[in-house]
mmCIF file of C-alpha atoms in Angstrom:
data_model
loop_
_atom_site.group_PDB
_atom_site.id
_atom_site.type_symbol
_atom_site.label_atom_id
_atom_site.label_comp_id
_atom_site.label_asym_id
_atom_site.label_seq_id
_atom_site.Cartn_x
_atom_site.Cartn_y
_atom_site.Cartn_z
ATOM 1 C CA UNK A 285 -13.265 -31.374 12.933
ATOM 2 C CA UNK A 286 -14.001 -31.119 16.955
ATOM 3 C CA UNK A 287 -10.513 -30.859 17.463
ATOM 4 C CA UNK A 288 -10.148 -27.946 15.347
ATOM 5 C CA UNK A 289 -12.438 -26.211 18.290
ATOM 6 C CA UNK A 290 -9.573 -26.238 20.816
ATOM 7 C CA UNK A 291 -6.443 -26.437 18.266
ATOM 8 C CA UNK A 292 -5.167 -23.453 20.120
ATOM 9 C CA UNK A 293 -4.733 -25.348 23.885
ATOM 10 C CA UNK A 294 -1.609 -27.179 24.836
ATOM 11 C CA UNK A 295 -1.602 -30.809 23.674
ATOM 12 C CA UNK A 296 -2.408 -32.471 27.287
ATOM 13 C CA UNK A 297 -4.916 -29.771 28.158
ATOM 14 C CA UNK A 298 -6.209 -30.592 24.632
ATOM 15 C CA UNK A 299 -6.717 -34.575 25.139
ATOM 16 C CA UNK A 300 -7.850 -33.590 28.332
ATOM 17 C CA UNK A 301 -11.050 -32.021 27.049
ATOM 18 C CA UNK A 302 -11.366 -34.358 24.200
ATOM 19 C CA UNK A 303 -11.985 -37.017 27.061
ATOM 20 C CA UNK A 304 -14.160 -35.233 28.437
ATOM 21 C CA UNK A 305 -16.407 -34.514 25.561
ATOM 22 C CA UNK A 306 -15.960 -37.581 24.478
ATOM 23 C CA UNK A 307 -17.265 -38.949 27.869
ATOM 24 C CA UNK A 308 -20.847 -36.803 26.905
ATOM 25 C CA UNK A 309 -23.723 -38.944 25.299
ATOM 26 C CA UNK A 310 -23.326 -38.916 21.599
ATOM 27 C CA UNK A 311 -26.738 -38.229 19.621
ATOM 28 C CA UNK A 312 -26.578 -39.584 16.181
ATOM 29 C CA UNK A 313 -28.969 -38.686 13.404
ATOM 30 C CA UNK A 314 -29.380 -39.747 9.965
ATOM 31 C CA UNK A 315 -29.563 -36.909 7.101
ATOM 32 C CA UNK A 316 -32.940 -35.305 8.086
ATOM 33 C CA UNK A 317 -33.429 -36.673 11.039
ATOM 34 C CA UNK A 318 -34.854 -34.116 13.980
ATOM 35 C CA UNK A 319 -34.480 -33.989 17.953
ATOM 36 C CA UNK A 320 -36.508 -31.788 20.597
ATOM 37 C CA UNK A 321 -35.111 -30.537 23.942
ATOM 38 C CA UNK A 322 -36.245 -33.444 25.768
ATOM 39 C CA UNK A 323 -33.957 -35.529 23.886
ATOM 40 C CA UNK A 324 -31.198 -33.946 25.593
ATOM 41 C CA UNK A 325 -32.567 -33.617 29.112
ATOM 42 C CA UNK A 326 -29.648 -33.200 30.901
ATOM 43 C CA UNK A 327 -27.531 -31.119 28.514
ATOM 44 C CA UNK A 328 -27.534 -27.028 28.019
ATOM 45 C CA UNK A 329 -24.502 -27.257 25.808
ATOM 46 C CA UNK A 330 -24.234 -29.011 22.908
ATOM 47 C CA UNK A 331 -21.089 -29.993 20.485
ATOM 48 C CA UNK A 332 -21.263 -30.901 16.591
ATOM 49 C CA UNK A 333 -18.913 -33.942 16.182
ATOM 50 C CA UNK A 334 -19.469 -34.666 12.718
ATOM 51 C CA UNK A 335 -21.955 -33.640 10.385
ATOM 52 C CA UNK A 336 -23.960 -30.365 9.506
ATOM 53 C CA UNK A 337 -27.219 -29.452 11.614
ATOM 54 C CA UNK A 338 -29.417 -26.947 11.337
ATOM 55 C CA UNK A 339 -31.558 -25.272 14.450
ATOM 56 C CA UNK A 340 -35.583 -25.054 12.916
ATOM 57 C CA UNK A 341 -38.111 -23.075 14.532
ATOM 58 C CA UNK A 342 -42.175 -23.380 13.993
ATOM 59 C CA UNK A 343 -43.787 -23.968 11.680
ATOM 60 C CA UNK A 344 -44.886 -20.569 12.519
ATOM 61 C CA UNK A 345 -47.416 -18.978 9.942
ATOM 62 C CA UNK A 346 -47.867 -22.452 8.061
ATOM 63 C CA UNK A 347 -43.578 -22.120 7.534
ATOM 64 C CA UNK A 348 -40.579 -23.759 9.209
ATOM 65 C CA UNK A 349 -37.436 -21.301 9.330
ATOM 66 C CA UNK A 350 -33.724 -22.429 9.844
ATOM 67 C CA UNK A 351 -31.902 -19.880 12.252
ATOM 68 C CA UNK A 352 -28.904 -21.363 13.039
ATOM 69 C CA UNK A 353 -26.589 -23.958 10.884
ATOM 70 C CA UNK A 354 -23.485 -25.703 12.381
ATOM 71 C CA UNK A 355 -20.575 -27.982 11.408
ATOM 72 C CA UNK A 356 -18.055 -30.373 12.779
ATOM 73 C CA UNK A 357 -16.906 -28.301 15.879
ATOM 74 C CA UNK A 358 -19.947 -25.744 16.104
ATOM 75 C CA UNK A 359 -21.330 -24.936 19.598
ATOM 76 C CA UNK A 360 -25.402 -24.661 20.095
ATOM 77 C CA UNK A 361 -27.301 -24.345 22.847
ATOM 78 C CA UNK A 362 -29.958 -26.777 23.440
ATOM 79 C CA UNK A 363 -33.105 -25.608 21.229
ATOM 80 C CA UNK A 364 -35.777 -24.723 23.496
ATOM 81 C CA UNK A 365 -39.554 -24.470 22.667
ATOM 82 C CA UNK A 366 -40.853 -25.229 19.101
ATOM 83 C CA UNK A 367 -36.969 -25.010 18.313
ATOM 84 C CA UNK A 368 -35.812 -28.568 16.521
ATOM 85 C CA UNK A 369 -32.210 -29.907 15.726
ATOM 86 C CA UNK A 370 -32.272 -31.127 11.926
ATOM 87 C CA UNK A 371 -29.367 -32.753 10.270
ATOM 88 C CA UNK A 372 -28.519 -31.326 7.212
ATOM 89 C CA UNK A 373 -26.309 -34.442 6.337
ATOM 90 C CA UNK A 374 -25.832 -37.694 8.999
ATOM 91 C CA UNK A 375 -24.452 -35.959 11.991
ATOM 92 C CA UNK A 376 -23.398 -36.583 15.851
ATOM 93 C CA UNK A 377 -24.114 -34.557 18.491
ATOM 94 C CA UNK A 378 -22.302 -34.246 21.793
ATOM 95 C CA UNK A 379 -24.906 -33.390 24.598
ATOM 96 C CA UNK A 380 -22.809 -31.638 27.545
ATOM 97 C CA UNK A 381 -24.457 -32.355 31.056
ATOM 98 C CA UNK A 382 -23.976 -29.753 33.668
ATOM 99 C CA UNK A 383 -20.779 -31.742 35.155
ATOM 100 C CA UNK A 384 -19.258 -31.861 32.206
ATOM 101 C CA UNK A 385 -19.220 -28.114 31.200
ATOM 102 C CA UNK A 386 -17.952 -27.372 34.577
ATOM 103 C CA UNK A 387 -15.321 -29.508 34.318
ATOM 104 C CA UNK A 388 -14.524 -27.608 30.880
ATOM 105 C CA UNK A 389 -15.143 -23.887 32.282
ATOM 106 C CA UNK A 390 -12.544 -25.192 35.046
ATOM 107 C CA UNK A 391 -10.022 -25.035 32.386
ATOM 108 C CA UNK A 392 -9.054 -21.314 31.141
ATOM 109 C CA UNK A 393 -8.339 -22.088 27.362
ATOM 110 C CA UNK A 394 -10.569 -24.724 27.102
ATOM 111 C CA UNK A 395 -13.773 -22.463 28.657
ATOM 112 C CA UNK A 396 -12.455 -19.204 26.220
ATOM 113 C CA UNK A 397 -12.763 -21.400 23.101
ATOM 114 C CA UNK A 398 -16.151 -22.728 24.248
ATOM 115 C CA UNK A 399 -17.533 -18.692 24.658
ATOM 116 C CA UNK A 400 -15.685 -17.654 21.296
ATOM 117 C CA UNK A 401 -17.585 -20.701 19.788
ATOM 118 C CA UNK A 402 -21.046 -19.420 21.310
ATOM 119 C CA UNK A 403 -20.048 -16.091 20.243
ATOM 120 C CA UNK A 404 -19.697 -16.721 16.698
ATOM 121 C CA UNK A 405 -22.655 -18.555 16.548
ATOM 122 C CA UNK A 406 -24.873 -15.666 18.004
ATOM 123 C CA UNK A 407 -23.235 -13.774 15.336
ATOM 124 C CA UNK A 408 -24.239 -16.208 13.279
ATOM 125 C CA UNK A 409 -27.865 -16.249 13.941
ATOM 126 C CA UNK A 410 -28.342 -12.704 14.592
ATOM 127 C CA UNK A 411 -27.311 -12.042 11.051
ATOM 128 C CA UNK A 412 -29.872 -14.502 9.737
ATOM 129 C CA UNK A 413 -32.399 -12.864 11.648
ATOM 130 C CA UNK A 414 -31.216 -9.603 9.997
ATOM 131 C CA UNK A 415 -30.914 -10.828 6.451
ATOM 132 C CA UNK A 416 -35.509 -11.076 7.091
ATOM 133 C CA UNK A 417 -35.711 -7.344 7.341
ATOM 134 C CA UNK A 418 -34.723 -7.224 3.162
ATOM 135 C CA UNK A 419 -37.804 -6.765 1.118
ATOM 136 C CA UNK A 420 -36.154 -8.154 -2.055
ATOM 137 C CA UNK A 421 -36.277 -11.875 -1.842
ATOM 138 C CA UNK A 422 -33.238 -12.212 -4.444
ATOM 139 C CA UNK A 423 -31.203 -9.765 -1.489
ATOM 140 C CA UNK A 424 -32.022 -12.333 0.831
ATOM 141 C CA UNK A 425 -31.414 -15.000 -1.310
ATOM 142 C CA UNK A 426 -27.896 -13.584 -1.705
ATOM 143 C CA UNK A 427 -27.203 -12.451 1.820
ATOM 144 C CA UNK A 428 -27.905 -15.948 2.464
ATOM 145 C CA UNK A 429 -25.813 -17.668 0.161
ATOM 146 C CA UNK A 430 -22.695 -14.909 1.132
ATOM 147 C CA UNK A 431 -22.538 -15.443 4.881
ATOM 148 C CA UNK A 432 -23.427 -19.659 4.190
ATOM 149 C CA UNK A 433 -20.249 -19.097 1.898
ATOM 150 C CA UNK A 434 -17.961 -17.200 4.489
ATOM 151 C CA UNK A 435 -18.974 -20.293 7.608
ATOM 152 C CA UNK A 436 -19.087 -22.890 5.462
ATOM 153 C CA UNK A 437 -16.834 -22.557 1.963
ATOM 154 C CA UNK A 438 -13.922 -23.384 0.894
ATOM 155 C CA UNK A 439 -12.268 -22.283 -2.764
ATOM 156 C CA UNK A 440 -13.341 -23.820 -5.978
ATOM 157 C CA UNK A 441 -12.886 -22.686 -9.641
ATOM 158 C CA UNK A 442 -12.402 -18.913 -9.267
ATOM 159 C CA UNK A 443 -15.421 -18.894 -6.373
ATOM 160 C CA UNK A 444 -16.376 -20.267 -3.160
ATOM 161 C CA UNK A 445 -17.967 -23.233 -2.749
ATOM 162 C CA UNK A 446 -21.115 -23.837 -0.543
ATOM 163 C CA UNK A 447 -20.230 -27.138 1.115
ATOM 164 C CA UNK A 448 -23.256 -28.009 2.334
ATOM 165 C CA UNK A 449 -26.671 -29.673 0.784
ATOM 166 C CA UNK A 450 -28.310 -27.389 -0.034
ATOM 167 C CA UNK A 451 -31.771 -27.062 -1.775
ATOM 168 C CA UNK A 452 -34.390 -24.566 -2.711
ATOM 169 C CA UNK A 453 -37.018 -25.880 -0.084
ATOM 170 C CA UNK A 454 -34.262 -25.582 2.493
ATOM 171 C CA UNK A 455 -32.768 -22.004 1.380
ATOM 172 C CA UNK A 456 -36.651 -21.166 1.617
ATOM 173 C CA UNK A 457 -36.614 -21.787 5.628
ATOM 174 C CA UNK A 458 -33.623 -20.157 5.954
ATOM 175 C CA UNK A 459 -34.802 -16.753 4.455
ATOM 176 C CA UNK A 460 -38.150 -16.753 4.858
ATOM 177 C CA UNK A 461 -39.680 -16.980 1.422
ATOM 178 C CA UNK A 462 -41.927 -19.607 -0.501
ATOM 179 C CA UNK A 463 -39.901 -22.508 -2.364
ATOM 180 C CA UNK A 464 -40.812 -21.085 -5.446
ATOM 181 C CA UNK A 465 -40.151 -18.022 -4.582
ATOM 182 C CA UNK A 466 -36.417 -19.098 -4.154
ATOM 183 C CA UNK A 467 -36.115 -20.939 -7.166
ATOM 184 C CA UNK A 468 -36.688 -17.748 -9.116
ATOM 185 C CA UNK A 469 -34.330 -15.651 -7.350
ATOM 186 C CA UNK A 470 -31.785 -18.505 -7.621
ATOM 187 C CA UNK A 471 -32.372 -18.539 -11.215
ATOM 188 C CA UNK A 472 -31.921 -14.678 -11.474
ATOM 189 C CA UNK A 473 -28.605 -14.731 -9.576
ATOM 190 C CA UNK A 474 -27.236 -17.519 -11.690
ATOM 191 C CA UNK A 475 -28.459 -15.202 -15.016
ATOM 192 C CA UNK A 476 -26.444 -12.339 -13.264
ATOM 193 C CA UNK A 477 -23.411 -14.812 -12.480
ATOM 194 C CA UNK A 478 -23.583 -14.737 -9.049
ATOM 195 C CA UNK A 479 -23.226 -18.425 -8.704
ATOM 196 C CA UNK A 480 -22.931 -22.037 -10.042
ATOM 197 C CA UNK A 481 -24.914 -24.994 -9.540
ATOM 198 C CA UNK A 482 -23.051 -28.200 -10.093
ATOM 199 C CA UNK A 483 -23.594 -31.810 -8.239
ATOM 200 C CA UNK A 484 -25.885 -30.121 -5.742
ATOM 201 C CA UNK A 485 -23.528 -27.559 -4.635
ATOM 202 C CA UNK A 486 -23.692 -23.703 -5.336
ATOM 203 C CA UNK A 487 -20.369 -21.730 -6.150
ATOM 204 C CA UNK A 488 -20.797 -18.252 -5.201
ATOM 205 C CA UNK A 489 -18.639 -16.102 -8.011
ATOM 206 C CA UNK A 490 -17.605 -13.469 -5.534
ATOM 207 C CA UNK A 491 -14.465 -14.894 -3.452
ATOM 208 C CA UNK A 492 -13.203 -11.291 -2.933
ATOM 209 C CA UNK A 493 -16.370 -10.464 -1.845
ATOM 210 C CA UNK A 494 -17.269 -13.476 0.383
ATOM 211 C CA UNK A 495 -13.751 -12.809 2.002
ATOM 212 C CA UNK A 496 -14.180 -9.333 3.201
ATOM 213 C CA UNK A 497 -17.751 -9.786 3.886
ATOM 214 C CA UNK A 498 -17.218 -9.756 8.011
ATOM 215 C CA UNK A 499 -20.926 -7.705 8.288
ATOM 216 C CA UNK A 500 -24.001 -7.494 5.878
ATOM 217 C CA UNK A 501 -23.480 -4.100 5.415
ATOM 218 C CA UNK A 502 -20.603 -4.419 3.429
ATOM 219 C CA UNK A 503 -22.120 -6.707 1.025
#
């Protein structure tokens, strides 16, 4: 949940910046749905109320690719250029205007949970943008799946279960490879038993592994 983003502040300074975000136009977009920079004009800054959304670059090379994904409480900046924001699942978006952020940077809690929000998600992306330097698709595939897993899981049946909607087109723009190509390294790590599929979710087979997993490396 948003509040989950400043759980750590004091409970007035904490309603305090709840007002204010909840002050900032609220964006709301059916599953699918897309928005461009220009339909946040004023904002630089923007705040996942509910939802999952995904940040989608290009189509570059004839292919879209997803390099950022964010839940209820993730920080994004506004996407910039051919950058789009999709919604993974129906979603609202908080766009914070210049007065606004100030009036949260004013606050010393409030502004360190904003940067350690931005940080994480530049973590976040930079390790997608790593995970394209694999050669091996079903690496990727996994890499993936690990660090979606770590962000966005939560226990299930001996695993860790994916919570968001995912499909092979979509796990396709967020490594890089063909659909099909996907589907056959999905198959291959559910021969290996890697994961689950059940009801549209995946359940990775790893927990101890997803746990620990703080860098690619140590996959």
């Amino acid at each position: 949940m948003i509040a989950d983003l400043f759980s750590t502040l004091p409970p007035l300074e904490r309603h305090f910046v709840l007002r204010i975000l909840w002050s900032c136009p609220r964006t709301r977009l059916s599953a699918g749905e897309g928005r461009r920079s220009d339909d946040f004009p004023a904002a630089g800054l923007l705040v996942v109320e509910s939802g999952t959304v995904a940040v989608v670059c290009g189509p570059r090379l004839g292919r879209r690719i997803v390099v950022a994904v964010a839940a209820s409480g993730g920080v994004l900046a506004v996407p910039v250029g051919d950058q789009r924001l999709i919604a993974l699942q129906d979603a609202a978006v908080l766009a914070v205007a210049a007065d606004a952020r100030r009036c949260l940077l004013g606050l010393p809690a409030a502004a360190e949970a904003i940067v350690e929000a931005l940080l994480a998600a530049l973590r976040e992306r930079e390790e997608s943008l790593a995970q394209f330097a694999s050669v091996a698709h079903v690496e990727r595939v996994r890499r993936k799946l690990l660090q979606l897993a770590r962000v966005h899981g939560s226990p299930a049946d001996g695993g860790v279960q994916v919570e968001l909607p995912l499909t092979h087109a979509l796990l396709a723009e967020m490594v890089g490879s063909a659909r099909e190509t996907v589907t056959g390294a999905v198959k291959a790590l559910e021969q290996e038993g890697f994961l689950v599929r059940e009801d549209g979710r995946y359940r990775l087979m790893l927990a101890p592994v997803v746990s620990a997993s703080a860098a690619p490396e140590s996959v």
